[in-house]
mmCIF file of C-alpha atoms (C1' of nucleotides) in Angstrom:
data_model
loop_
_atom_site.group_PDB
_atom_site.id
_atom_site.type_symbol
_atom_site.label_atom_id
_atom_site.label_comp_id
_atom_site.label_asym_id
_atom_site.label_seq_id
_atom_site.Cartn_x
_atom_site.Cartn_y
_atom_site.Cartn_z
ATOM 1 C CA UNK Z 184 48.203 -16.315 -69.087
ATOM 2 C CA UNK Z 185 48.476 -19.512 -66.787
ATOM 3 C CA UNK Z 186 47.566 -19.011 -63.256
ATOM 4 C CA UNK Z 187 49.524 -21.005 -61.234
ATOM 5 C CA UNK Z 188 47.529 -23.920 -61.796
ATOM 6 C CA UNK Z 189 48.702 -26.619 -60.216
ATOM 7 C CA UNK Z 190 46.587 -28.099 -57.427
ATOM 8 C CA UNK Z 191 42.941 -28.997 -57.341
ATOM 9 C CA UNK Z 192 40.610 -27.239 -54.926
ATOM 10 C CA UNK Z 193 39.134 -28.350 -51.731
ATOM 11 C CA UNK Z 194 42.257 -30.515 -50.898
ATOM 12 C CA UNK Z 195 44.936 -28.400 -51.061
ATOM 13 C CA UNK Z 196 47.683 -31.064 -51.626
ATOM 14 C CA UNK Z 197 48.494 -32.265 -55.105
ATOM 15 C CA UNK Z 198 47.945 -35.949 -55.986
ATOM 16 C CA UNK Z 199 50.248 -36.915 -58.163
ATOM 17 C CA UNK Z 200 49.583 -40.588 -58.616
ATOM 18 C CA UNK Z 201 52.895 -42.547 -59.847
ATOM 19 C CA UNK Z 202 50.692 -44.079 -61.584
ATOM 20 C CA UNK Z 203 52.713 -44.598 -64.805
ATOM 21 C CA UNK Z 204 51.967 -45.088 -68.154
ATOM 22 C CA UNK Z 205 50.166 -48.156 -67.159
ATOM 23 C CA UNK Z 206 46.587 -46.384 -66.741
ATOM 24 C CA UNK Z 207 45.666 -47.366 -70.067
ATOM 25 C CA UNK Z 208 43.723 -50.281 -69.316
ATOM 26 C CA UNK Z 209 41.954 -48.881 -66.411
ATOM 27 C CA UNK Z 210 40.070 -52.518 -65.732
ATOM 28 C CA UNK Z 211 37.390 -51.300 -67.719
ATOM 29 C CA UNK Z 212 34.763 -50.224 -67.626
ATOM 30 C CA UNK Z 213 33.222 -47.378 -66.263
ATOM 31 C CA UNK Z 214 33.478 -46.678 -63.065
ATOM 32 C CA UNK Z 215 37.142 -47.126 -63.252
ATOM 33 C CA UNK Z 216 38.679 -44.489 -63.220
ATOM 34 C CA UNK Z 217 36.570 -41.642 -61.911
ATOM 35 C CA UNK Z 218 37.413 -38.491 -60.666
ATOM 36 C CA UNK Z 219 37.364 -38.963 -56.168
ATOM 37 C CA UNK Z 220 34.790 -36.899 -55.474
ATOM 38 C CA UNK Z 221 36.547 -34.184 -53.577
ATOM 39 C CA UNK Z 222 39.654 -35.841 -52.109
ATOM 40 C CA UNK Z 223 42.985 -36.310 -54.191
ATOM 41 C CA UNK Z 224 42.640 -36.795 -57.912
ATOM 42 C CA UNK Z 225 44.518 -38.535 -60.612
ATOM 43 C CA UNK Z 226 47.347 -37.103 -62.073
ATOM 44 C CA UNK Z 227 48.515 -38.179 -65.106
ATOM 45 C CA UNK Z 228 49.657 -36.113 -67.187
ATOM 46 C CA UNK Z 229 52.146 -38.307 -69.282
ATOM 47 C CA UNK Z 230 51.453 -38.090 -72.686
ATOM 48 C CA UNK Z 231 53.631 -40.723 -73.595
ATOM 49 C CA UNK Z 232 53.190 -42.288 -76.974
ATOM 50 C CA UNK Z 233 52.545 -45.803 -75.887
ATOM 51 C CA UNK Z 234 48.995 -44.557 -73.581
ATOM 52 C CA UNK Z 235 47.907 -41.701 -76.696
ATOM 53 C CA UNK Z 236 48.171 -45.385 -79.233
ATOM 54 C CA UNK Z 237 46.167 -47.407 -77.138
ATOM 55 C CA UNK Z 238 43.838 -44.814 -76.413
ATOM 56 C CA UNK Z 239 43.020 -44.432 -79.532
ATOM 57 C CA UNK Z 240 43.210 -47.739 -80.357
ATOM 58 C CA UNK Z 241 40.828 -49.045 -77.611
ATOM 59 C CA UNK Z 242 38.109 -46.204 -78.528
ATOM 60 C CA UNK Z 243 37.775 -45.371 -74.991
ATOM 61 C CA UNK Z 244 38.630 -42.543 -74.708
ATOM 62 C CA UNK Z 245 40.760 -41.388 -71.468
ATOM 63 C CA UNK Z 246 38.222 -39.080 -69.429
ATOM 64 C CA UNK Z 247 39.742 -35.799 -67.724
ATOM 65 C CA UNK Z 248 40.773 -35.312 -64.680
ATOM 66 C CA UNK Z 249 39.003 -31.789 -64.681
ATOM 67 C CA UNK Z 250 35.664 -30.983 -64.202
ATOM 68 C CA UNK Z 251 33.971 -29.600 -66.929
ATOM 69 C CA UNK Z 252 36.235 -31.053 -69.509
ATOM 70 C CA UNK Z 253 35.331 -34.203 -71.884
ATOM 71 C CA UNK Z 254 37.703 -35.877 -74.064
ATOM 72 C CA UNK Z 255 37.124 -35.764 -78.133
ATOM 73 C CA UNK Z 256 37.421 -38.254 -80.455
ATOM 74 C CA UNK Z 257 40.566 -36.692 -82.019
ATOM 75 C CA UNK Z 258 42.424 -35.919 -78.717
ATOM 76 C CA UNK Z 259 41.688 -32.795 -78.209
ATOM 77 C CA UNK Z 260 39.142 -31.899 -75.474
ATOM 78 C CA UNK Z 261 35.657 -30.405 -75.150
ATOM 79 C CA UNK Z 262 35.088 -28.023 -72.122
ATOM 80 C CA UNK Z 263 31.130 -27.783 -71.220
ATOM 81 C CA UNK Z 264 29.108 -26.603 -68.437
ATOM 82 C CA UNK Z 265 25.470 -27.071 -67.456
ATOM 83 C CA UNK Z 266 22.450 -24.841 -66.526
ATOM 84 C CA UNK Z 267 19.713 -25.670 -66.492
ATOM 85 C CA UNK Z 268 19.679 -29.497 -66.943
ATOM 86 C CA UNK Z 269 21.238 -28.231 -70.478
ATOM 87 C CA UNK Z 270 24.432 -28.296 -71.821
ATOM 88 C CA UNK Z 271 26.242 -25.238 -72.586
ATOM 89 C CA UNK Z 272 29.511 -26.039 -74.797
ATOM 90 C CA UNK Z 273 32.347 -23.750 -74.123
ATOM 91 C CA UNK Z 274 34.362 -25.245 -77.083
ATOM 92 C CA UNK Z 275 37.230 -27.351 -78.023
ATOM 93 C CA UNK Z 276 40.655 -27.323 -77.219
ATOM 94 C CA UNK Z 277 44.189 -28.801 -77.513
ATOM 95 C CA UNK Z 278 45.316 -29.246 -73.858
ATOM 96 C CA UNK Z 279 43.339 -30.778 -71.387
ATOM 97 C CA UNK Z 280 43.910 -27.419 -68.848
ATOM 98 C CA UNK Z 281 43.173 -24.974 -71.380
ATOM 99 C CA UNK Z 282 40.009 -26.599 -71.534
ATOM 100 C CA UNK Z 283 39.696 -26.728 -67.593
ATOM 101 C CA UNK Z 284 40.512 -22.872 -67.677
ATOM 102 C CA UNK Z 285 37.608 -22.410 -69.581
ATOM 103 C CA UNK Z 286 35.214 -23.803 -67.751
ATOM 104 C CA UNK Z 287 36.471 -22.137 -64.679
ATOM 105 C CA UNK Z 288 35.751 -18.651 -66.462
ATOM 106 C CA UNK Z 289 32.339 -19.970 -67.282
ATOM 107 C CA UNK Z 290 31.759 -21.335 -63.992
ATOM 108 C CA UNK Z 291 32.599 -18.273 -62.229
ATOM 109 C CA UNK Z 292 30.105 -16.309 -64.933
ATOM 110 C CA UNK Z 293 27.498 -18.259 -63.807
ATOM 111 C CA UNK Z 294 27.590 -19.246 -60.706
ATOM 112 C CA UNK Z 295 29.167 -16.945 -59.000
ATOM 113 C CA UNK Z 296 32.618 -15.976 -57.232
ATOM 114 C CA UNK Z 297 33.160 -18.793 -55.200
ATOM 115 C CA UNK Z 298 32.384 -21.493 -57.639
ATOM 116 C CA UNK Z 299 34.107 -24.346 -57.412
ATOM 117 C CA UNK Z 300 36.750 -24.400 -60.146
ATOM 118 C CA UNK Z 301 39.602 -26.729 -61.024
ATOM 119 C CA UNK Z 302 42.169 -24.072 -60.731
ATOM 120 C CA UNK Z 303 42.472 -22.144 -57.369
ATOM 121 C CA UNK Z 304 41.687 -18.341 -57.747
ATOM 122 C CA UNK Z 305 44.482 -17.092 -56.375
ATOM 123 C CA UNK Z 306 45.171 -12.954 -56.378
ATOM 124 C CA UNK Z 307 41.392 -12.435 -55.124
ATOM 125 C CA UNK Z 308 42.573 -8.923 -53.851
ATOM 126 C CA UNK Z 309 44.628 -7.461 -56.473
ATOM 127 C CA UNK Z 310 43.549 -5.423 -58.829
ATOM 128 C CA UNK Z 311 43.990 -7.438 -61.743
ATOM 129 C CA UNK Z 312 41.833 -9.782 -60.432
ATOM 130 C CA UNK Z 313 38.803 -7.112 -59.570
ATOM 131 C CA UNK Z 314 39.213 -6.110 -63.030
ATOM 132 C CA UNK Z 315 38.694 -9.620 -64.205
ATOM 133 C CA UNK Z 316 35.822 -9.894 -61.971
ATOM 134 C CA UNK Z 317 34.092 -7.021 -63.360
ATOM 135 C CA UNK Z 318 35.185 -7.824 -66.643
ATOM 136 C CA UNK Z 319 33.093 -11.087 -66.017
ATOM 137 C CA UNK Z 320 30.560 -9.138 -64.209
ATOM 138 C CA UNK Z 321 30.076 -6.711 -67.359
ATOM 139 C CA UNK Z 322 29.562 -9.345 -69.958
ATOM 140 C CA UNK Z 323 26.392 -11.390 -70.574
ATOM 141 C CA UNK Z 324 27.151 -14.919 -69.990
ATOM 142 C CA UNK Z 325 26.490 -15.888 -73.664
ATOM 143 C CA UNK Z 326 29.537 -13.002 -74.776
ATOM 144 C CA UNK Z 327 31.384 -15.060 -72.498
ATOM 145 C CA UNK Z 328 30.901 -18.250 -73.361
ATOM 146 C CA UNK Z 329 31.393 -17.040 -77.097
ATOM 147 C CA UNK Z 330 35.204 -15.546 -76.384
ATOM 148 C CA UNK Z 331 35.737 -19.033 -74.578
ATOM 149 C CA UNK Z 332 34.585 -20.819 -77.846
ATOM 150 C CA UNK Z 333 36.550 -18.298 -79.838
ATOM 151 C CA UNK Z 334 39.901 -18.187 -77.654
ATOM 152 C CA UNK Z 335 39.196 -14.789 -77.479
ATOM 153 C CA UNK Z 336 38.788 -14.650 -73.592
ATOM 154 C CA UNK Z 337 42.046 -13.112 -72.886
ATOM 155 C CA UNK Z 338 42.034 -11.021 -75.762
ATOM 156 C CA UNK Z 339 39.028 -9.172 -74.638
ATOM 157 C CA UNK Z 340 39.770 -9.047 -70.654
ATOM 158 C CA UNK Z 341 43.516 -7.584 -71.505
ATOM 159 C CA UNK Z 342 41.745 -5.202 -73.986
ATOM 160 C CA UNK Z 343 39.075 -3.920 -71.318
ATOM 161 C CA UNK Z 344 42.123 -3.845 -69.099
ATOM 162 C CA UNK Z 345 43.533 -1.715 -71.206
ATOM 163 C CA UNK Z 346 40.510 0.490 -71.871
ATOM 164 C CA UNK Z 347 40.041 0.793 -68.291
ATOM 165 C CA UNK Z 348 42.670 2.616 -67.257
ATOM 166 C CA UNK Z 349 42.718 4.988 -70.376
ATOM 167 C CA UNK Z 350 39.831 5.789 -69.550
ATOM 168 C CA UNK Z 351 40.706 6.858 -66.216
ATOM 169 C CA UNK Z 352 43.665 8.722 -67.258
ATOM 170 C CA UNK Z 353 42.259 10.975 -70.078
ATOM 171 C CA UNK Z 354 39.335 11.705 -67.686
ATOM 172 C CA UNK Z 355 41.649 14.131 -65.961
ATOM 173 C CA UNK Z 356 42.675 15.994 -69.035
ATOM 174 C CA UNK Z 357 39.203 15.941 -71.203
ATOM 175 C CA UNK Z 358 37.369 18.706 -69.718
ATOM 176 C CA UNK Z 359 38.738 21.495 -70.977
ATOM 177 C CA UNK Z 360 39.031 20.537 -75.083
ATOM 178 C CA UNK Z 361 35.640 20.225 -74.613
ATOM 179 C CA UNK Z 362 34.667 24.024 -74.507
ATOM 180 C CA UNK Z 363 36.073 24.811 -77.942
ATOM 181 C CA UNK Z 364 32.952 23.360 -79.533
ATOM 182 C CA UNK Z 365 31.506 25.659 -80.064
ATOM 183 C CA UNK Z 366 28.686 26.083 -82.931
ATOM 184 C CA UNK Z 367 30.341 23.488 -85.263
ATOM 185 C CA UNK Z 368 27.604 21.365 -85.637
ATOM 186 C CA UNK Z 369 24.354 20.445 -84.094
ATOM 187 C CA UNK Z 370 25.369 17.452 -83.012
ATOM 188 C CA UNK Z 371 24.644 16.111 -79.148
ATOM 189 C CA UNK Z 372 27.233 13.265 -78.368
ATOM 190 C CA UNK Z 373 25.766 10.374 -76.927
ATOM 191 C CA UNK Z 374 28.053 7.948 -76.133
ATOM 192 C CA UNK Z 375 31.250 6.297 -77.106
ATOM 193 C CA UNK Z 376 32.555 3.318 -76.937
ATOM 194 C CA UNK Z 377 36.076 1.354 -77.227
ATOM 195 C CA UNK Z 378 35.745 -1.461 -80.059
ATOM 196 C CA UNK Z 379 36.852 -5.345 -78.133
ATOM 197 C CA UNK Z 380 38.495 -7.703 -80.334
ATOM 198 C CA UNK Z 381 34.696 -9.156 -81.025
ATOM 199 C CA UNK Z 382 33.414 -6.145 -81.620
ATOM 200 C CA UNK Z 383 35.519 -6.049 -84.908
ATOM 201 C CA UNK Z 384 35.866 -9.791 -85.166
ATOM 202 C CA UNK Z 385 34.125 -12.435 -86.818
ATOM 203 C CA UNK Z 386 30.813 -11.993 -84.777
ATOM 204 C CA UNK Z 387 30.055 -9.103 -86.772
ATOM 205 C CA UNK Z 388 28.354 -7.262 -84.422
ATOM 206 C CA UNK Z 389 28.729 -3.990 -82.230
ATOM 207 C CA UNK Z 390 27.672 -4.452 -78.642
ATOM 208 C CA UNK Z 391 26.037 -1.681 -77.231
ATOM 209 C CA UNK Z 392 26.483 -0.912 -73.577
ATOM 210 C CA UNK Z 393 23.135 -1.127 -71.819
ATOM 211 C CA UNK Z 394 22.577 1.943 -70.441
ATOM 212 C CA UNK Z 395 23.605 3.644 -73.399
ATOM 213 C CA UNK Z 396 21.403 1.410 -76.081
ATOM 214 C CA UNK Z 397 18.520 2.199 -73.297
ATOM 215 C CA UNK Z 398 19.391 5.724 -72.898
ATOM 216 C CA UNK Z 399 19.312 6.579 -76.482
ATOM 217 C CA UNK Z 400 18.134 4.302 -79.043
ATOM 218 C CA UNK Z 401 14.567 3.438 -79.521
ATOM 219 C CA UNK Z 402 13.408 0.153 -77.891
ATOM 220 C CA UNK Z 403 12.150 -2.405 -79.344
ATOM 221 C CA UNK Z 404 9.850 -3.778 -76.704
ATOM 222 C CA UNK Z 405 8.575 -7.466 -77.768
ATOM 223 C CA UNK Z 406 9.803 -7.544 -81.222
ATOM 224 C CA UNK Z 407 13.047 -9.181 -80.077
ATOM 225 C CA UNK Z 408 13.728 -10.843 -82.977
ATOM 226 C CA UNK Z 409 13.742 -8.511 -85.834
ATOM 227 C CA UNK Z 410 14.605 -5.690 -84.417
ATOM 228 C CA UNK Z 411 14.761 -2.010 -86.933
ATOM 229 C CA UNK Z 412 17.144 -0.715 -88.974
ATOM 230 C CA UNK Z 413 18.917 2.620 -88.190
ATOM 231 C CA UNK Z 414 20.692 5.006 -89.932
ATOM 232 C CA UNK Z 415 23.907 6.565 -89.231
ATOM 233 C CA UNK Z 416 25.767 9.169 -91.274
ATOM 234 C CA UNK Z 417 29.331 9.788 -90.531
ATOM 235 C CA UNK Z 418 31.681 13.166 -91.380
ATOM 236 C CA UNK Z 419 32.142 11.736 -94.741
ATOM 237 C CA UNK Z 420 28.348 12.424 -95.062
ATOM 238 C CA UNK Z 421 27.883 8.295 -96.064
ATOM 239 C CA UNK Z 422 24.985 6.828 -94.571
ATOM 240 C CA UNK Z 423 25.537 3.622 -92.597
ATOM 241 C CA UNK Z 424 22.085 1.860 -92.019
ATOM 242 C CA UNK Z 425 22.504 -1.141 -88.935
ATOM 243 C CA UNK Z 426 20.281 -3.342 -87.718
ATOM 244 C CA UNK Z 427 19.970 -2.738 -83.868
ATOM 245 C CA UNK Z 428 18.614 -5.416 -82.237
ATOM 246 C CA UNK Z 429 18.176 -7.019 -78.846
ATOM 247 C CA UNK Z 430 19.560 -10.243 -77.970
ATOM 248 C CA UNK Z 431 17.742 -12.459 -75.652
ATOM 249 C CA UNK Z 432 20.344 -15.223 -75.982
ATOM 250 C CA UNK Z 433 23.122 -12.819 -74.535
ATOM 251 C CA UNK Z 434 20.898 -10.093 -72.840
ATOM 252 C CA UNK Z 435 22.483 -7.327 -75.105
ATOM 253 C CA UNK Z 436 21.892 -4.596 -77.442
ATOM 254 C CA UNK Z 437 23.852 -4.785 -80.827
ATOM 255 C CA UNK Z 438 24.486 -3.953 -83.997
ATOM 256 C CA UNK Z 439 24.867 -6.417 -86.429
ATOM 257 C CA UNK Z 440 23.805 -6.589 -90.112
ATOM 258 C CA UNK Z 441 25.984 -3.877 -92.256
ATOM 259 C CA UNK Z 442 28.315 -3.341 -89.068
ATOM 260 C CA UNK Z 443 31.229 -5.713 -90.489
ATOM 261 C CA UNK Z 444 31.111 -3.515 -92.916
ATOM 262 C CA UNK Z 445 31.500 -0.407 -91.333
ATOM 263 C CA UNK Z 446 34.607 -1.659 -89.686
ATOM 264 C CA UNK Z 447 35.698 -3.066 -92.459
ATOM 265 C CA UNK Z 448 35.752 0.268 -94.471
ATOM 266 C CA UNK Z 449 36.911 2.407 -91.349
ATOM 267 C CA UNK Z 450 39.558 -0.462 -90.933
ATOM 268 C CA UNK Z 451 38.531 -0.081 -87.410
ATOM 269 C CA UNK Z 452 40.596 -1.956 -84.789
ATOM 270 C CA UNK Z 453 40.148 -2.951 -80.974
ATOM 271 C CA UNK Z 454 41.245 -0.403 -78.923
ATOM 272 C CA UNK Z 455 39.836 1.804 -81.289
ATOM 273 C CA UNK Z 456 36.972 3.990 -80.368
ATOM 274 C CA UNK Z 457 33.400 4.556 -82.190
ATOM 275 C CA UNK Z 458 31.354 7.513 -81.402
ATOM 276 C CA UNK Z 459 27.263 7.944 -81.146
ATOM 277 C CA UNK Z 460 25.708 11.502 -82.129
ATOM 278 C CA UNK Z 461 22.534 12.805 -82.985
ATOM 279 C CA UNK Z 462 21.525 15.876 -84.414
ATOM 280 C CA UNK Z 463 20.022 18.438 -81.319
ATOM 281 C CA UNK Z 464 17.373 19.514 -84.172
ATOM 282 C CA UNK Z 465 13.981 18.267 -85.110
ATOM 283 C CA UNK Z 466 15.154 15.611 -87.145
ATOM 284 C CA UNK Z 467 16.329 12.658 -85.605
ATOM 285 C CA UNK Z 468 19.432 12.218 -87.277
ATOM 286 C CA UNK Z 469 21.868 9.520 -85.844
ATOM 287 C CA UNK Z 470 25.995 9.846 -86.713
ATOM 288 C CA UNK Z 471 28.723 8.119 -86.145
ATOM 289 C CA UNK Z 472 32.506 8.203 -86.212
ATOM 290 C CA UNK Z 473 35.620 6.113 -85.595
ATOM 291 C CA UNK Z 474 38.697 7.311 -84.193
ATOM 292 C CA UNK Z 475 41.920 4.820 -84.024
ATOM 293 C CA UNK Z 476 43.234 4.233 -80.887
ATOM 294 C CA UNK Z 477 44.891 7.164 -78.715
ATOM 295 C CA UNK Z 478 48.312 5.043 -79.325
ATOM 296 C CA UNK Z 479 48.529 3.957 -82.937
ATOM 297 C CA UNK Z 480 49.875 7.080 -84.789
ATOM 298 C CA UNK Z 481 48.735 4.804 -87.819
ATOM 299 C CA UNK Z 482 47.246 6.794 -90.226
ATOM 300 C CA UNK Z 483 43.468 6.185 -90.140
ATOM 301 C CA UNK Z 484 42.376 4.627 -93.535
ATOM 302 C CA UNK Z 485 41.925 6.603 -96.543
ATOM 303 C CA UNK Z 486 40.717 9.305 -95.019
ATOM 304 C CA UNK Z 487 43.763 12.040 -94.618
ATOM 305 C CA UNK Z 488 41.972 13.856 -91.513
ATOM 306 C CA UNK Z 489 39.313 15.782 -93.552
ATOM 307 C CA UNK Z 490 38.351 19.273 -92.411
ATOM 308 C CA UNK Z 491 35.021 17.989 -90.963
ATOM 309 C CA UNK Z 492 36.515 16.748 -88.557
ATOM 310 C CA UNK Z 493 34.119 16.683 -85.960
ATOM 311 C CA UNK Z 494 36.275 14.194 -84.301
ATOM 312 C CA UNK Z 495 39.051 16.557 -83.277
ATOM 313 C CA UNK Z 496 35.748 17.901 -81.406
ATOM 314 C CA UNK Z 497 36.077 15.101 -79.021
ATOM 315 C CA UNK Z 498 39.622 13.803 -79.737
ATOM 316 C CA UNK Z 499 39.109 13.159 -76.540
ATOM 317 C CA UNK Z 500 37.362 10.716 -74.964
ATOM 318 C CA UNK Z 501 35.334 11.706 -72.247
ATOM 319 C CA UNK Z 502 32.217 9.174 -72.623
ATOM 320 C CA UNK Z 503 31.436 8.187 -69.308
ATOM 321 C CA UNK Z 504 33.421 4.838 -68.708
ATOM 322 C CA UNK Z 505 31.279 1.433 -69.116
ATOM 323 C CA UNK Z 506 32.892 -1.306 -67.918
ATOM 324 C CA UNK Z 507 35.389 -0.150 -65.854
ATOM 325 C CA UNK Z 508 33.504 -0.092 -62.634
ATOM 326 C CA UNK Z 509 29.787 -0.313 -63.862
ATOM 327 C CA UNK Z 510 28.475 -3.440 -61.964
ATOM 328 C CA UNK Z 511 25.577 -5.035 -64.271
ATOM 329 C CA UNK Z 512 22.678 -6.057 -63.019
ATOM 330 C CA UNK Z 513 23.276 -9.791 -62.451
ATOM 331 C CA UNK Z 514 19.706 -10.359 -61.893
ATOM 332 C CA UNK Z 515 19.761 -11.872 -65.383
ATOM 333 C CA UNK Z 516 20.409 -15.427 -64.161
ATOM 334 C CA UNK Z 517 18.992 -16.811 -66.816
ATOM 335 C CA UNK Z 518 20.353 -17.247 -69.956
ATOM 336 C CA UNK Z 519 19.383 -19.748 -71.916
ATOM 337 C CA UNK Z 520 21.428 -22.660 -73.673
ATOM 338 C CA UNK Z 521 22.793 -21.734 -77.353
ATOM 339 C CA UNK Z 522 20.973 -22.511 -79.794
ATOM 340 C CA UNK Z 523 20.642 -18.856 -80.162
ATOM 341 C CA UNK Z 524 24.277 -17.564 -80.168
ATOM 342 C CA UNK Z 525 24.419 -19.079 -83.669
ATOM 343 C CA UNK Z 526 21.557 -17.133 -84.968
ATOM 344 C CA UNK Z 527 23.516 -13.855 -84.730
ATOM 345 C CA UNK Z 528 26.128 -15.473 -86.466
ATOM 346 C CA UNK Z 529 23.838 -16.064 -89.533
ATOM 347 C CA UNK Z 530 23.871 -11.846 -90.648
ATOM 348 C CA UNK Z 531 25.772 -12.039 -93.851
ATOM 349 C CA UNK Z 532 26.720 -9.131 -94.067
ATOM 350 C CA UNK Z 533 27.647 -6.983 -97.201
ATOM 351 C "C1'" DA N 472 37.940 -35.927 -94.536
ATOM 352 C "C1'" DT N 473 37.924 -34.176 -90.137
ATOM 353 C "C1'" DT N 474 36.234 -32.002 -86.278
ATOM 354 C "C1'" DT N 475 32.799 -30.112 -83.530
ATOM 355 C "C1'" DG N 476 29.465 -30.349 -80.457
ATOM 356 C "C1'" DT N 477 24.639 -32.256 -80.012
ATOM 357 C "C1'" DG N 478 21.441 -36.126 -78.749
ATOM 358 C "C1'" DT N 479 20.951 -39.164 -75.431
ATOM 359 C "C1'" DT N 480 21.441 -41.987 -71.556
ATOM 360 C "C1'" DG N 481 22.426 -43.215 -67.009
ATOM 361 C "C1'" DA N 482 25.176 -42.382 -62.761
ATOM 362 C "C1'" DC N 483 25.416 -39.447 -58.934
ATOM 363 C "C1'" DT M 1022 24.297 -31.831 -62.510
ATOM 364 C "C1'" DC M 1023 27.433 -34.258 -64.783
ATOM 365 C "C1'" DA M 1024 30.138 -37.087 -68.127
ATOM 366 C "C1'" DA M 1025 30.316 -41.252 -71.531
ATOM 367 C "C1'" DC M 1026 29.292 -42.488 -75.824
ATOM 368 C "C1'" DA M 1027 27.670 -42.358 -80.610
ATOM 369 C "C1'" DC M 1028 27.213 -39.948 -84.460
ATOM 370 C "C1'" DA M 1029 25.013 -36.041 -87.235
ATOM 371 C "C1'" DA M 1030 26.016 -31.493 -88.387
ATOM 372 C "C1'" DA M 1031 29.449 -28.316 -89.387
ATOM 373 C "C1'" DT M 1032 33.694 -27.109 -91.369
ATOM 374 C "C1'" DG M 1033 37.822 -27.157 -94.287
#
DNA sequence: ATTTGTGTTGAC
DNA sequence: TCAACACAAATG
């Protein structure tokens, strides 16, 4: 989880003032004790009772030593970033590096590579740290300022990790199970997609891969907002309606009111993988199934593997991969601040 | 009752 | 762009 984070940028050495416990009554005022520009920095990282007291005694409180981070009123600290001569908040947290860390993510989201970040980016050629990159890469910068808020970051990069090379691995093998469909049904598969923690989190929403929302579900040119309601039926023959909508705030397609409840009934999981059909006929029919992750022997929910089973169709997983190497297009550069990312929030769903 | 994080201001 | 500060809005 924690890089090696132990010297600041530009200067490679690490400053660490003796300065002891006595920093608590910097002389005042404000330019006290600022961060040197570039050069060595202050280093204090004693928590000792007798400083924590009188900061929170003298009201002032003790500003951080990282860039990015602000102190809050109850000790914990507030990790921000700006675009835009606006304020994006990347949320609260208990120690003053997690906070740093997060800022450093968002940082590198949106400005780039070689941002300058309070941690040095070390392993810039292995592969964990490519996959990081195009983890950041794949993601709107509002998803991730929203896993930094949530402290869901390194949930979702370990789970796209994880997804990655699965994906890679059952490439090999899928072919062939494929040619045993046969006439089941008149079903075209469209896409699938392995659920993140947020997917079947709190955000209540299903985020639909670009080029596959683009690629197969009616656009919703202008209306951004609103966006329409579609209807999925799955092999239990229950209709699912969603509202798929686009998100300016986070550049992304998603599904959001009646989707917590899908995963709630399918007690779907991350790692776990939901599939897009739609019927080859005239009608326009839209499906869609679940299927628990290759690992987890776990029985599904209450559904004992019914003879429909149009999953065991494509048990396995052959959509083409989405975030494993897709680069996005970051022309977006502009996302705005967040007053949006709570409106998603608002769906009540159920 | 607390905590978050926004409004705002002023420096760099 | 950035952080300090105050405090309203959000949350438990």
């Amino acid at each position: 989880m924690y890089t090696s984070c132990t010297y600041d940028k530009t200067t490679t050495s690490e400053t660490i003032s003796t300065i002891p416990q006595s920093v608590t009554t910097p002389p005042t005022g404000e330019t006290s004790l600022r961060r040197l520009g570039s050069g060595g920095n202050v280093v204090l990282d004693l928590e000792s009772g007798a400083e924590v007291e009188a900061e929170a005694q003298s009201k002032k409180l003790r500003s951080s030593r990282f860039k990015g981070v602000v102190p809050q009123p109850n000790g914990r600290w507030g990790a921000q970033i700006y675009e835009k001569h606006q304020r994006v908040w990347l949320g609260t947290f208990n120690e003053e590096e997690e906070a740093a860390k997060a800022y450093d993510i968002a940082v590198q989201r949106f400005r780039g590579r070689d941002a300058v970040t309070n941690f040095p980016q070390i392993d810039t050629n292995k592969k964990e740290a490519k996959m990081e990159a195009s983890f950041l890469s794949n993601h709107s910068k509002s998803e991730i300022v929203d896993m930094l808020r949530k402290h869901t970051y390194n949930d979702e990069l370990e789970q796209s990790k994880r997804s990655c090379t699965l994906h890679k691995s059952s490439l090999q093998t899928a072919s062939n199970k494929f040619s045993r469909s046969g006439s089941i049904l008149p079903r075209e598969h469209l896409f699938q997609k392995v659920v993140t923690p947020s997917d079947v989190g709190k955000l209540n929403r299903l985020v639909i891969p670009k080029q596959h929302a683009e690629k197969h579900f009616p656009v919703q040119k202008g209306s951004t907002s609103k966006g329409v309601l579609l209807h999925f039926e799955d092999s239990d023959s229950t209709i699912w309606r969603f509202r798929y909508s686009y998100w300016n705030s986070s550049q992304s397609y998603v599904l959001t009111k009646g989707w917590s409840r899908f995963v709630k009934e399918k007690n779907l999981k991350a790692g776990d993988s939901v599939s897009f059909y739609s019927s080859t006929g005239p009608d326009k029919q839209l499906y869609i199934d679940s299927k628990p992750k290759i690992g987890s022997s776990g029985i599904t929910n209450s559904q004992p593997i019914e003879p429909v089973q149009m999953l065991r169709l494509f048990g396995v997983n052959i959509s083409s991969v989405s975030s494993c190497n897709g680069k996005r297009s970051n022309t977006e550069m502009d996302v705005l601040g967040f007053q949006n990312c709570k409106k998603p929030r608002i769906i009540d769903v159920l």
